[in-house]
Amino acid sequence: MDKEITFSVIIPVHNKLPHLERSVNSVLNQTHQNFELLLIDDASTDGSSEKLKTFRDPRIRLLRRDTPGPGGYAARNLGIATAQNNWVCFLDADDRWELTLLENLHNTLQQNRDIEIISWGWCKVSGSKKELDTFSKQNKKYSQRSFNLIDFLKGPQPMWTGAVSIKKKLLIESSGFPENGFKRGGDMDTWTRCLWRSSKCIWINKVLSYYHMDSVNMVTENVERDITFIFSPFLQDLLHTQNNTVKKAIKYYQNRYLYILLNGRVYERKSIRYDLVKKMNLNLQAVWLITKLHLNRVRHSF
């Protein structure tokens, strides 16, 4: 058991110049000061490289990669490999934290020393509008609650990249982030592997992170939705387990994300991709989702 709780915060940066003050300062100004900040310049070309050098603080370590990787996954892995502390947190370069975030985490972890993953509430921010994450909406009566892989697969997800801290040891044992084969969704693949290996995970009911929708160079805008993460080798292997609860949850997870992708196309007035419909696991859930998809298609055709 670790005697001291210390944090390594990893911010991958690829062409995020307008937002660096917001993200970096939301870490440097934390009320809890026992952390290191790893700024990973992922081959930026917009002036971010020069801007990162202007942040002066002894807790900062600036690392650089020569070739940008999709989703910042390789940059995060570089941060994990060089992290000096036992807890790792992630923040995207265009998002921000509440200044009491690390203090809240430290206090919770002091009281629950066997935790390996801790997550918390977050909001999407668009202009003056804030939207609370779905997991927080559904669990507002709890001050905190435990969760596991089954909860993650059934959804809504109790963790998000900017609202989770994981023990470095667990991240390494779970092989970190996928550097190849994923343009989007690599973080989801990482969370499933970490959750499978973890013994105790806690979510705390405090909004401490903000996902800004006004950002430049967003992966969610520049990269088309992908289904690789729901059919990852890890999940496909788990489908061969004897645990029927796990298998049922994986199939539910796969069907749900296929529906989300397909329904997004319907809302964009695009054709239904029946090659994706055929990838659904055939069960009552699939029948309902396919029926709902076609009803939505009829509604949006007028």
Tab-separated table of C-alpha atoms in Angstrom, residues 18 30 32 47 50-51 85 90 111 120 129 137 145-146 151 154 189 213-214 219 241 259 271 279 298:
chain	number	residue	atom	x	y	z
A	18	PRO	CA	-5.946	29.285	-27.709
A	30	GLN	CA	-4.899	23.720	-7.464
A	32	HIS	CA	-3.669	20.782	-3.224
A	47	GLY	CA	2.644	28.001	-31.665
A	50	GLU	CA	6.513	27.976	-27.862
A	51	LYS	CA	3.641	28.745	-25.495
A	85	ASN	CA	3.899	9.693	-8.677
A	90	PHE	CA	-5.535	13.175	-17.429
A	111	GLN	CA	-10.193	7.551	3.655
A	120	TRP	CA	-16.145	12.356	-10.414
A	129	LYS	CA	-24.578	26.597	-21.088
A	137	LYS	CA	-27.777	12.947	-13.183
A	145	ARG	CA	-20.719	5.078	-4.993
A	146	SER	CA	-18.655	2.173	-6.188
A	151	ASP	CA	-21.596	-0.641	-14.696
A	154	LYS	CA	-24.253	-1.000	-19.235
A	189	ASP	CA	-10.696	0.570	-24.619
A	213	MET	CA	-17.137	22.376	-26.732
A	214	ASP	CA	-15.734	25.653	-28.149
A	219	VAL	CA	-10.909	14.971	-32.324
A	241	THR	CA	-15.358	-16.067	-20.644
A	259	TYR	CA	-27.206	2.336	-32.343
A	271	SER	CA	-28.575	6.508	-45.137
A	279	LYS	CA	-22.896	-6.342	-36.516
A	298	VAL	CA	-39.270	8.043	-40.805
